[in-house]
Amino acid sequence: MTHTSIEPTVTFLRERFTRAPHAILVLGSGLGGLADEIEDAVRVPFDDIPGFPRRTQALAGHAGQLVAGRMEGVEVVAMQGRFHLYEGWKPSDVALPVRALASLGARSMLLTNAAGGIRPGFVPGDLMLIADHLNLMFQNPLIGETFPGETRFPDMSDPYDAGFRRAAEEVARELKIPVTQGVYAGLLGPTYETPAEVRMLGRLGADAVGMSTVPEVIVARAIGVKCLGISCITNLAAGLSGQALSHDEVMEVGAQVRERLVALVRGVLPRIAPLNLASEAAS
């Protein structure tokens, strides 16, 4: 993929979305219902967007469309569903939506994902603010040509913005929503991890594990888009509960936490968009 190859994507989206987005929402498995909260919504299926990967099969919990509009006064574009490396896409394919939406003007990104809990004490339904990640997918969307506006060697010392996390913790306290912070391990999938792999991840410092998020955050940081990540702990990782893992369980718990997650996102969005704009003005 070259920088010219995303130009038709950007042109198409600029024509469909009449207002420039301030923030990108990336919604994970079972969490796409957040997009239903967007006002004055314009919906565009992924398959209608030039340059977007063409999905050969639908994944439960991923509607596969962009939803643009307002949430709490903030102009947003939500990815109701996302692309995964385990579907066979290249890292640059997975990163394409972030590159395109950043080109429209977005400078903040809020990502949600479904994750398996590794840290002792986690229970399904817990919410974890991602403080850092382990890229155990061993792939990187920045390999190859450097796109205009992207850093060749981006600093990843603060991939999930500390100010955004403080804002999210403040909102959570105000709303009495329990949250914690932790490290997310991104693995390739599509298999769930073995008990031995889960023990290894715990020793490496991971608190939760999933199959997404990391590629999008890497390219966002190269562009200068600040990120807030929220993991919904939908199940305990293999070997910790004595139960077999299933995608149905992921979907069920995602539905159960919807109300809390919507409240948290609604509360934090107006705080992270001005924070990002203010930092740009100061620079």
PDB file of C-alpha atoms in Angstrom:
ATOM      1  CA  MET A   1       0.000   0.000   0.000  1.00  0.00           C
ATOM      2  CA  THR A   2       1.239   3.507  -0.869  1.00  0.00           C
ATOM      3  CA  HIS A   3       0.080   6.913   0.339  1.00  0.00           C
ATOM      4  CA  THR A   4      -1.591   7.573  -3.027  1.00  0.00           C
ATOM      5  CA  SER A   5      -3.677   4.405  -2.660  1.00  0.00           C
ATOM      6  CA  ILE A   6      -5.720   5.884   0.190  1.00  0.00           C
ATOM      7  CA  GLU A   7      -6.581   9.073  -1.702  1.00  0.00           C
ATOM      8  CA  PRO A   8      -9.780   7.613  -3.262  1.00  0.00           C
ATOM      9  CA  THR A   9     -10.827   6.471   0.222  1.00  0.00           C
ATOM     10  CA  VAL A  10     -10.312   9.925   1.718  1.00  0.00           C
ATOM     11  CA  THR A  11     -12.056  11.662  -1.183  1.00  0.00           C
ATOM     12  CA  PHE A  12     -15.067   9.349  -0.934  1.00  0.00           C
ATOM     13  CA  LEU A  13     -15.418   9.804   2.822  1.00  0.00           C
ATOM     14  CA  ARG A  14     -15.005  13.572   2.611  1.00  0.00           C
ATOM     15  CA  GLU A  15     -17.943  13.641   0.180  1.00  0.00           C
ATOM     16  CA  ARG A  16     -20.118  11.420   2.377  1.00  0.00           C
ATOM     17  CA  PHE A  17     -19.284  13.083   5.714  1.00  0.00           C
ATOM     18  CA  THR A  18     -19.962  16.794   5.464  1.00  0.00           C
ATOM     19  CA  ARG A  19     -18.421  17.579   8.873  1.00  0.00           C
ATOM     20  CA  ALA A  20     -14.816  16.828   9.808  1.00  0.00           C
ATOM     21  CA  PRO A  21     -14.504  14.359  12.713  1.00  0.00           C
ATOM     22  CA  HIS A  22     -12.718  15.322  15.909  1.00  0.00           C
ATOM     23  CA  ALA A  23     -12.527  11.766  17.220  1.00  0.00           C
ATOM     24  CA  ILE A  24     -12.500   8.193  15.938  1.00  0.00           C
ATOM     25  CA  LEU A  25     -14.358   5.454  17.814  1.00  0.00           C
ATOM     26  CA  VAL A  26     -13.235   1.869  17.152  1.00  0.00           C
ATOM     27  CA  LEU A  27     -15.798  -0.556  18.546  1.00  0.00           C
ATOM     28  CA  GLY A  28     -14.895  -4.166  19.284  1.00  0.00           C
ATOM     29  CA  SER A  29     -16.790  -7.458  19.459  1.00  0.00           C
ATOM     30  CA  GLY A  30     -20.213  -7.074  21.026  1.00  0.00           C
ATOM     31  CA  LEU A  31     -19.598  -3.363  21.708  1.00  0.00           C
ATOM     32  CA  GLY A  32     -20.802  -1.890  18.413  1.00  0.00           C
ATOM     33  CA  GLY A  33     -24.065  -0.787  20.019  1.00  0.00           C
ATOM     34  CA  LEU A  34     -22.236   2.368  21.083  1.00  0.00           C
ATOM     35  CA  ALA A  35     -22.671   3.608  17.520  1.00  0.00           C
ATOM     36  CA  ASP A  36     -26.446   3.628  18.047  1.00  0.00           C
ATOM     37  CA  GLU A  37     -25.896   6.563  20.426  1.00  0.00           C
ATOM     38  CA  ILE A  38     -24.566   8.807  17.633  1.00  0.00           C
ATOM     39  CA  GLU A  39     -26.875  11.675  16.639  1.00  0.00           C
ATOM     40  CA  ASP A  40     -27.502  12.855  13.048  1.00  0.00           C
ATOM     41  CA  ALA A  41     -25.866   9.632  11.958  1.00  0.00           C
ATOM     42  CA  VAL A  42     -24.617   8.925   8.449  1.00  0.00           C
ATOM     43  CA  ARG A  43     -23.901   5.226   7.906  1.00  0.00           C
ATOM     44  CA  VAL A  44     -21.608   3.864   5.208  1.00  0.00           C
ATOM     45  CA  PRO A  45     -20.983   0.095   4.882  1.00  0.00           C
ATOM     46  CA  PHE A  46     -17.336  -0.899   4.673  1.00  0.00           C
ATOM     47  CA  ASP A  47     -18.004  -2.646   1.361  1.00  0.00           C
ATOM     48  CA  ASP A  48     -19.108   0.655  -0.218  1.00  0.00           C
ATOM     49  CA  ILE A  49     -15.860   2.456   0.634  1.00  0.00           C
ATOM     50  CA  PRO A  50     -13.124   2.473  -2.043  1.00  0.00           C
ATOM     51  CA  GLY A  51      -9.921   0.891  -0.802  1.00  0.00           C
ATOM     52  CA  PHE A  52     -11.449  -0.786   2.244  1.00  0.00           C
ATOM     53  CA  PRO A  53     -10.822  -4.551   2.434  1.00  0.00           C
ATOM     54  CA  ARG A  54     -13.763  -6.572   1.132  1.00  0.00           C
ATOM     55  CA  ARG A  55     -15.035  -8.876   3.851  1.00  0.00           C
ATOM     56  CA  THR A  56     -15.830 -12.380   2.654  1.00  0.00           C
ATOM     57  CA  GLN A  57     -17.852 -13.258   5.741  1.00  0.00           C
ATOM     58  CA  ALA A  58     -19.555 -11.340   8.511  1.00  0.00           C
ATOM     59  CA  LEU A  59     -18.195 -11.672  12.034  1.00  0.00           C
ATOM     60  CA  ALA A  60     -20.777 -11.731  14.799  1.00  0.00           C
ATOM     61  CA  GLY A  61     -20.663  -8.497  16.745  1.00  0.00           C
ATOM     62  CA  HIS A  62     -19.063  -6.522  13.902  1.00  0.00           C
ATOM     63  CA  ALA A  63     -21.649  -4.703  11.764  1.00  0.00           C
ATOM     64  CA  GLY A  64     -19.015  -3.555   9.279  1.00  0.00           C
ATOM     65  CA  GLN A  65     -19.828   0.109   8.733  1.00  0.00           C
ATOM     66  CA  LEU A  66     -18.710   3.643   9.519  1.00  0.00           C
ATOM     67  CA  VAL A  67     -21.155   5.796  11.461  1.00  0.00           C
ATOM     68  CA  ALA A  68     -20.520   9.546  11.460  1.00  0.00           C
ATOM     69  CA  GLY A  69     -22.311  12.176  13.524  1.00  0.00           C
ATOM     70  CA  ARG A  70     -22.268  13.793  16.955  1.00  0.00           C
ATOM     71  CA  MET A  71     -21.942  12.376  20.430  1.00  0.00           C
ATOM     72  CA  GLU A  72     -22.052  14.764  23.391  1.00  0.00           C
ATOM     73  CA  GLY A  73     -21.361  17.646  21.000  1.00  0.00           C
ATOM     74  CA  VAL A  74     -18.226  16.001  19.579  1.00  0.00           C
ATOM     75  CA  GLU A  75     -18.018  15.188  15.877  1.00  0.00           C
ATOM     76  CA  VAL A  76     -17.142  11.495  15.673  1.00  0.00           C
ATOM     77  CA  VAL A  77     -16.799   8.696  13.175  1.00  0.00           C
ATOM     78  CA  ALA A  78     -17.311   5.239  14.648  1.00  0.00           C
ATOM     79  CA  MET A  79     -16.016   2.026  13.183  1.00  0.00           C
ATOM     80  CA  GLN A  80     -18.858  -0.357  13.981  1.00  0.00           C
ATOM     81  CA  GLY A  81     -16.635  -3.373  13.602  1.00  0.00           C
ATOM     82  CA  ARG A  82     -12.998  -3.528  12.564  1.00  0.00           C
ATOM     83  CA  PHE A  83     -10.567  -5.542  10.456  1.00  0.00           C
ATOM     84  CA  HIS A  84      -8.386  -8.207  12.079  1.00  0.00           C
ATOM     85  CA  LEU A  85      -5.088  -9.717  11.039  1.00  0.00           C
ATOM     86  CA  TYR A  86      -6.508 -13.191  11.655  1.00  0.00           C
ATOM     87  CA  GLU A  87      -8.970 -12.610   8.803  1.00  0.00           C
ATOM     88  CA  GLY A  88      -5.978 -12.638   6.462  1.00  0.00           C
ATOM     89  CA  TRP A  89      -5.574  -8.885   6.022  1.00  0.00           C
ATOM     90  CA  LYS A  90      -2.189  -7.232   5.931  1.00  0.00           C
ATOM     91  CA  PRO A  91      -1.292  -4.818   8.763  1.00  0.00           C
ATOM     92  CA  SER A  92      -1.620  -1.923   6.298  1.00  0.00           C
ATOM     93  CA  ASP A  93      -5.202  -3.037   5.538  1.00  0.00           C
ATOM     94  CA  VAL A  94      -6.073  -3.035   9.213  1.00  0.00           C
ATOM     95  CA  ALA A  95      -4.550   0.434   9.587  1.00  0.00           C
ATOM     96  CA  LEU A  96      -6.224   1.925   6.502  1.00  0.00           C
ATOM     97  CA  PRO A  97      -9.379   3.214   8.266  1.00  0.00           C
ATOM     98  CA  VAL A  98      -7.313   5.044  10.892  1.00  0.00           C
ATOM     99  CA  ARG A  99      -5.126   6.654   8.227  1.00  0.00           C
ATOM    100  CA  ALA A 100      -8.169   7.722   6.215  1.00  0.00           C
ATOM    101  CA  LEU A 101     -10.139   9.127   9.153  1.00  0.00           C
ATOM    102  CA  ALA A 102      -7.100  10.965  10.486  1.00  0.00           C
ATOM    103  CA  SER A 103      -6.766  12.539   7.043  1.00  0.00           C
ATOM    104  CA  LEU A 104     -10.290  13.931   7.516  1.00  0.00           C
ATOM    105  CA  GLY A 105      -9.114  15.756  10.638  1.00  0.00           C
ATOM    106  CA  ALA A 106      -9.554  13.395  13.603  1.00  0.00           C
ATOM    107  CA  ARG A 107      -6.874  13.814  16.263  1.00  0.00           C
ATOM    108  CA  SER A 108      -8.272  11.632  19.056  1.00  0.00           C
ATOM    109  CA  MET A 109      -9.153   7.945  18.975  1.00  0.00           C
ATOM    110  CA  LEU A 110     -11.103   5.922  21.505  1.00  0.00           C
ATOM    111  CA  LEU A 111     -10.874   2.164  21.030  1.00  0.00           C
ATOM    112  CA  THR A 112     -12.851  -0.568  22.747  1.00  0.00           C
ATOM    113  CA  ASN A 113     -12.203  -4.274  22.607  1.00  0.00           C
ATOM    114  CA  ALA A 114     -13.292  -7.536  24.131  1.00  0.00           C
ATOM    115  CA  ALA A 115     -10.457  -9.161  26.073  1.00  0.00           C
ATOM    116  CA  GLY A 116      -9.696 -12.198  28.161  1.00  0.00           C
ATOM    117  CA  GLY A 117      -8.775 -11.439  31.742  1.00  0.00           C
ATOM    118  CA  ILE A 118      -5.371 -12.632  32.969  1.00  0.00           C
ATOM    119  CA  ARG A 119      -4.871 -10.573  36.119  1.00  0.00           C
ATOM    120  CA  PRO A 120      -6.081 -12.388  39.257  1.00  0.00           C
ATOM    121  CA  GLY A 121      -9.348 -10.902  40.464  1.00  0.00           C
ATOM    122  CA  PHE A 122     -10.758  -9.989  37.076  1.00  0.00           C
ATOM    123  CA  VAL A 123     -14.340 -11.096  36.454  1.00  0.00           C
ATOM    124  CA  PRO A 124     -16.374 -10.923  33.241  1.00  0.00           C
ATOM    125  CA  GLY A 125     -17.806  -7.436  32.832  1.00  0.00           C
ATOM    126  CA  ASP A 126     -14.838  -5.551  34.319  1.00  0.00           C
ATOM    127  CA  LEU A 127     -13.570  -2.508  32.396  1.00  0.00           C
ATOM    128  CA  MET A 128      -9.838  -1.908  32.009  1.00  0.00           C
ATOM    129  CA  LEU A 129      -8.250   1.291  30.720  1.00  0.00           C
ATOM    130  CA  ILE A 130      -5.296   0.205  28.603  1.00  0.00           C
ATOM    131  CA  ALA A 131      -2.111   1.760  29.953  1.00  0.00           C
ATOM    132  CA  ASP A 132       0.285  -0.063  27.615  1.00  0.00           C
ATOM    133  CA  HIS A 133       0.400  -3.034  25.278  1.00  0.00           C
ATOM    134  CA  LEU A 134       2.519  -5.970  24.192  1.00  0.00           C
ATOM    135  CA  ASN A 135       2.653  -6.407  20.419  1.00  0.00           C
ATOM    136  CA  LEU A 136       2.791 -10.189  20.259  1.00  0.00           C
ATOM    137  CA  MET A 137       1.248 -10.199  16.781  1.00  0.00           C
ATOM    138  CA  PHE A 138       4.834  -9.637  15.590  1.00  0.00           C
ATOM    139  CA  GLN A 139       3.555  -7.515  12.697  1.00  0.00           C
ATOM    140  CA  ASN A 140       3.634  -3.761  12.257  1.00  0.00           C
ATOM    141  CA  PRO A 141       1.504  -1.533   9.971  1.00  0.00           C
ATOM    142  CA  LEU A 142       4.371   0.952   9.555  1.00  0.00           C
ATOM    143  CA  ILE A 143       6.594  -1.450   7.617  1.00  0.00           C
ATOM    144  CA  GLY A 144       7.116  -0.126   4.111  1.00  0.00           C
ATOM    145  CA  GLU A 145       6.587   3.365   2.768  1.00  0.00           C
ATOM    146  CA  THR A 146       6.299   6.196   5.268  1.00  0.00           C
ATOM    147  CA  PHE A 147       3.033   8.038   4.643  1.00  0.00           C
ATOM    148  CA  PRO A 148       3.037  11.878   4.568  1.00  0.00           C
ATOM    149  CA  GLY A 149       2.597  13.212   8.084  1.00  0.00           C
ATOM    150  CA  GLU A 150       3.731   9.966   9.725  1.00  0.00           C
ATOM    151  CA  THR A 151       6.858   9.530  11.820  1.00  0.00           C
ATOM    152  CA  ARG A 152       9.264   6.871  10.584  1.00  0.00           C
ATOM    153  CA  PHE A 153      10.255   5.874  14.141  1.00  0.00           C
ATOM    154  CA  PRO A 154       7.348   6.902  16.406  1.00  0.00           C
ATOM    155  CA  ASP A 155       7.836   7.131  20.156  1.00  0.00           C
ATOM    156  CA  MET A 156       5.713   4.468  21.871  1.00  0.00           C
ATOM    157  CA  SER A 157       6.512   5.405  25.473  1.00  0.00           C
ATOM    158  CA  ASP A 158       2.928   6.617  25.980  1.00  0.00           C
ATOM    159  CA  PRO A 159       0.793   4.801  23.376  1.00  0.00           C
ATOM    160  CA  TYR A 160      -2.393   5.304  25.419  1.00  0.00           C
ATOM    161  CA  ASP A 161      -2.373   8.941  26.435  1.00  0.00           C
ATOM    162  CA  ALA A 162      -1.916   9.481  30.173  1.00  0.00           C
ATOM    163  CA  GLY A 163      -4.093  12.604  30.131  1.00  0.00           C
ATOM    164  CA  PHE A 164      -6.894  10.730  28.420  1.00  0.00           C
ATOM    165  CA  ARG A 165      -6.658   7.972  31.023  1.00  0.00           C
ATOM    166  CA  ARG A 166      -6.855  10.508  33.854  1.00  0.00           C
ATOM    167  CA  ALA A 167      -9.943  12.000  32.232  1.00  0.00           C
ATOM    168  CA  ALA A 168     -11.518   8.548  31.938  1.00  0.00           C
ATOM    169  CA  GLU A 169     -10.785   7.793  35.597  1.00  0.00           C
ATOM    170  CA  GLU A 170     -12.380  11.096  36.629  1.00  0.00           C
ATOM    171  CA  VAL A 171     -15.518  10.315  34.640  1.00  0.00           C
ATOM    172  CA  ALA A 172     -15.642   6.784  36.054  1.00  0.00           C
ATOM    173  CA  ARG A 173     -15.447   8.121  39.613  1.00  0.00           C
ATOM    174  CA  GLU A 174     -18.208  10.649  38.933  1.00  0.00           C
ATOM    175  CA  LEU A 175     -20.437   7.941  37.457  1.00  0.00           C
ATOM    176  CA  LYS A 176     -19.426   5.337  40.063  1.00  0.00           C
ATOM    177  CA  ILE A 177     -18.251   2.954  37.343  1.00  0.00           C
ATOM    178  CA  PRO A 178     -15.422   0.690  38.531  1.00  0.00           C
ATOM    179  CA  VAL A 179     -12.402   0.785  36.236  1.00  0.00           C
ATOM    180  CA  THR A 180      -8.812  -0.303  36.511  1.00  0.00           C
ATOM    181  CA  GLN A 181      -5.693   0.151  34.384  1.00  0.00           C
ATOM    182  CA  GLY A 182      -3.568  -2.561  32.870  1.00  0.00           C
ATOM    183  CA  VAL A 183      -1.473  -3.937  30.028  1.00  0.00           C
ATOM    184  CA  TYR A 184      -3.141  -5.433  26.962  1.00  0.00           C
ATOM    185  CA  ALA A 185      -1.422  -8.224  25.041  1.00  0.00           C
ATOM    186  CA  GLY A 186      -2.306  -8.300  21.358  1.00  0.00           C
ATOM    187  CA  LEU A 187      -2.000 -11.756  19.786  1.00  0.00           C
ATOM    188  CA  LEU A 188      -2.646 -12.789  16.203  1.00  0.00           C
ATOM    189  CA  GLY A 189      -5.474 -15.288  16.785  1.00  0.00           C
ATOM    190  CA  PRO A 190      -7.933 -16.590  15.730  1.00  0.00           C
ATOM    191  CA  THR A 191      -7.407 -19.354  18.286  1.00  0.00           C
ATOM    192  CA  TYR A 192      -7.849 -18.491  21.930  1.00  0.00           C
ATOM    193  CA  GLU A 193      -4.674 -18.888  23.966  1.00  0.00           C
ATOM    194  CA  THR A 194      -3.666 -22.138  25.623  1.00  0.00           C
ATOM    195  CA  PRO A 195      -3.343 -22.269  29.430  1.00  0.00           C
ATOM    196  CA  ALA A 196       0.455 -22.370  29.048  1.00  0.00           C
ATOM    197  CA  GLU A 197       0.368 -19.274  26.837  1.00  0.00           C
ATOM    198  CA  VAL A 198      -1.804 -17.481  29.384  1.00  0.00           C
ATOM    199  CA  ARG A 199       0.703 -18.282  32.136  1.00  0.00           C
ATOM    200  CA  MET A 200       3.480 -16.951  29.905  1.00  0.00           C
ATOM    201  CA  LEU A 201       1.550 -13.738  29.191  1.00  0.00           C
ATOM    202  CA  GLY A 202       1.015 -13.180  32.894  1.00  0.00           C
ATOM    203  CA  ARG A 203       4.743 -13.503  33.536  1.00  0.00           C
ATOM    204  CA  LEU A 204       5.413 -11.021  30.711  1.00  0.00           C
ATOM    205  CA  GLY A 205       3.233  -8.453  32.452  1.00  0.00           C
ATOM    206  CA  ALA A 206      -0.050  -8.754  30.573  1.00  0.00           C
ATOM    207  CA  ASP A 207      -3.300  -8.151  32.438  1.00  0.00           C
ATOM    208  CA  ALA A 208      -5.619  -8.920  29.507  1.00  0.00           C
ATOM    209  CA  VAL A 209      -5.323 -10.471  26.064  1.00  0.00           C
ATOM    210  CA  GLY A 210      -7.083  -9.988  22.748  1.00  0.00           C
ATOM    211  CA  MET A 211      -6.709 -10.035  18.961  1.00  0.00           C
ATOM    212  CA  SER A 212      -7.064  -6.383  17.950  1.00  0.00           C
ATOM    213  CA  THR A 213      -6.263  -2.757  18.856  1.00  0.00           C
ATOM    214  CA  VAL A 214      -2.464  -2.855  18.631  1.00  0.00           C
ATOM    215  CA  PRO A 215      -2.135  -2.185  14.850  1.00  0.00           C
ATOM    216  CA  GLU A 216      -4.567   0.738  14.975  1.00  0.00           C
ATOM    217  CA  VAL A 217      -2.780   2.328  17.927  1.00  0.00           C
ATOM    218  CA  ILE A 218       0.653   1.970  16.327  1.00  0.00           C
ATOM    219  CA  VAL A 219      -0.375   3.817  13.171  1.00  0.00           C
ATOM    220  CA  ALA A 220      -2.329   6.409  15.177  1.00  0.00           C
ATOM    221  CA  ARG A 221       0.761   7.285  17.185  1.00  0.00           C
ATOM    222  CA  ALA A 222       2.828   7.594  14.008  1.00  0.00           C
ATOM    223  CA  ILE A 223       0.289  10.129  12.719  1.00  0.00           C
ATOM    224  CA  GLY A 224       0.060  12.004  16.008  1.00  0.00           C
ATOM    225  CA  VAL A 225      -3.449  10.850  16.955  1.00  0.00           C
ATOM    226  CA  LYS A 226      -3.802  10.365  20.712  1.00  0.00           C
ATOM    227  CA  CYS A 227      -5.466   7.196  21.957  1.00  0.00           C
ATOM    228  CA  LEU A 228      -7.655   5.977  24.795  1.00  0.00           C
ATOM    229  CA  GLY A 229      -8.213   2.219  24.966  1.00  0.00           C
ATOM    230  CA  ILE A 230     -10.877   0.439  27.007  1.00  0.00           C
ATOM    231  CA  SER A 231     -10.950  -3.354  27.313  1.00  0.00           C
ATOM    232  CA  CYS A 232     -14.118  -5.105  28.348  1.00  0.00           C
ATOM    233  CA  ILE A 233     -13.116  -8.267  30.177  1.00  0.00           C
ATOM    234  CA  THR A 234     -15.600 -10.678  28.612  1.00  0.00           C
ATOM    235  CA  ASN A 235     -14.128 -13.904  29.939  1.00  0.00           C
ATOM    236  CA  LEU A 236     -11.262 -15.253  31.990  1.00  0.00           C
ATOM    237  CA  ALA A 237      -8.387 -16.443  29.829  1.00  0.00           C
ATOM    238  CA  ALA A 238      -7.883 -20.163  29.217  1.00  0.00           C
ATOM    239  CA  GLY A 239      -7.059 -22.234  32.259  1.00  0.00           C
ATOM    240  CA  LEU A 240      -8.312 -19.641  34.764  1.00  0.00           C
ATOM    241  CA  SER A 241     -12.015 -20.500  34.884  1.00  0.00           C
ATOM    242  CA  GLY A 242     -12.223 -24.180  34.050  1.00  0.00           C
ATOM    243  CA  GLN A 243     -14.699 -23.397  31.257  1.00  0.00           C
ATOM    244  CA  ALA A 244     -14.345 -23.606  27.489  1.00  0.00           C
ATOM    245  CA  LEU A 245     -14.066 -20.241  25.728  1.00  0.00           C
ATOM    246  CA  SER A 246     -16.539 -19.150  23.067  1.00  0.00           C
ATOM    247  CA  HIS A 247     -17.388 -16.088  20.982  1.00  0.00           C
ATOM    248  CA  ASP A 248     -20.985 -16.358  22.222  1.00  0.00           C
ATOM    249  CA  GLU A 249     -19.761 -15.594  25.735  1.00  0.00           C
ATOM    250  CA  VAL A 250     -17.911 -12.554  24.421  1.00  0.00           C
ATOM    251  CA  MET A 251     -21.103 -11.273  22.799  1.00  0.00           C
ATOM    252  CA  GLU A 252     -23.231 -11.926  25.880  1.00  0.00           C
ATOM    253  CA  VAL A 253     -20.946 -10.055  28.283  1.00  0.00           C
ATOM    254  CA  GLY A 254     -20.545  -7.209  25.779  1.00  0.00           C
ATOM    255  CA  ALA A 255     -24.304  -6.717  25.865  1.00  0.00           C
ATOM    256  CA  GLN A 256     -24.301  -6.751  29.669  1.00  0.00           C
ATOM    257  CA  VAL A 257     -21.748  -3.936  29.986  1.00  0.00           C
ATOM    258  CA  ARG A 258     -23.244  -1.784  27.242  1.00  0.00           C
ATOM    259  CA  GLU A 259     -24.938   0.684  29.587  1.00  0.00           C
ATOM    260  CA  ARG A 260     -21.796   1.309  31.646  1.00  0.00           C
ATOM    261  CA  LEU A 261     -19.570   1.552  28.602  1.00  0.00           C
ATOM    262  CA  VAL A 262     -21.905   3.983  26.842  1.00  0.00           C
ATOM    263  CA  ALA A 263     -21.992   6.192  29.952  1.00  0.00           C
ATOM    264  CA  LEU A 264     -18.189   6.140  30.242  1.00  0.00           C
ATOM    265  CA  VAL A 265     -17.642   6.955  26.567  1.00  0.00           C
ATOM    266  CA  ARG A 266     -20.261   9.716  26.599  1.00  0.00           C
ATOM    267  CA  GLY A 267     -18.646  11.248  29.644  1.00  0.00           C
ATOM    268  CA  VAL A 268     -15.076  11.109  28.443  1.00  0.00           C
ATOM    269  CA  LEU A 269     -15.484  12.182  24.801  1.00  0.00           C
ATOM    270  CA  PRO A 270     -15.947  15.924  25.463  1.00  0.00           C
ATOM    271  CA  ARG A 271     -12.919  15.832  27.765  1.00  0.00           C
ATOM    272  CA  ILE A 272     -10.445  14.111  25.468  1.00  0.00           C
ATOM    273  CA  ALA A 273     -11.289  16.050  22.300  1.00  0.00           C
ATOM    274  CA  PRO A 274     -10.613  19.493  23.894  1.00  0.00           C
ATOM    275  CA  LEU A 275      -7.490  18.111  25.599  1.00  0.00           C
ATOM    276  CA  ASN A 276      -6.077  17.111  22.244  1.00  0.00           C
ATOM    277  CA  LEU A 277      -7.062  20.336  20.500  1.00  0.00           C
ATOM    278  CA  ALA A 278      -5.574  22.372  23.334  1.00  0.00           C
ATOM    279  CA  SER A 279      -2.262  20.544  23.111  1.00  0.00           C
ATOM    280  CA  GLU A 280      -2.112  21.192  19.366  1.00  0.00           C
ATOM    281  CA  ALA A 281      -2.843  24.896  19.876  1.00  0.00           C
ATOM    282  CA  ALA A 282      -0.101  25.088  22.508  1.00  0.00           C
ATOM    283  CA  SER A 283       2.423  23.560  20.150  1.00  0.00           C
TER     284      SER A 283
END
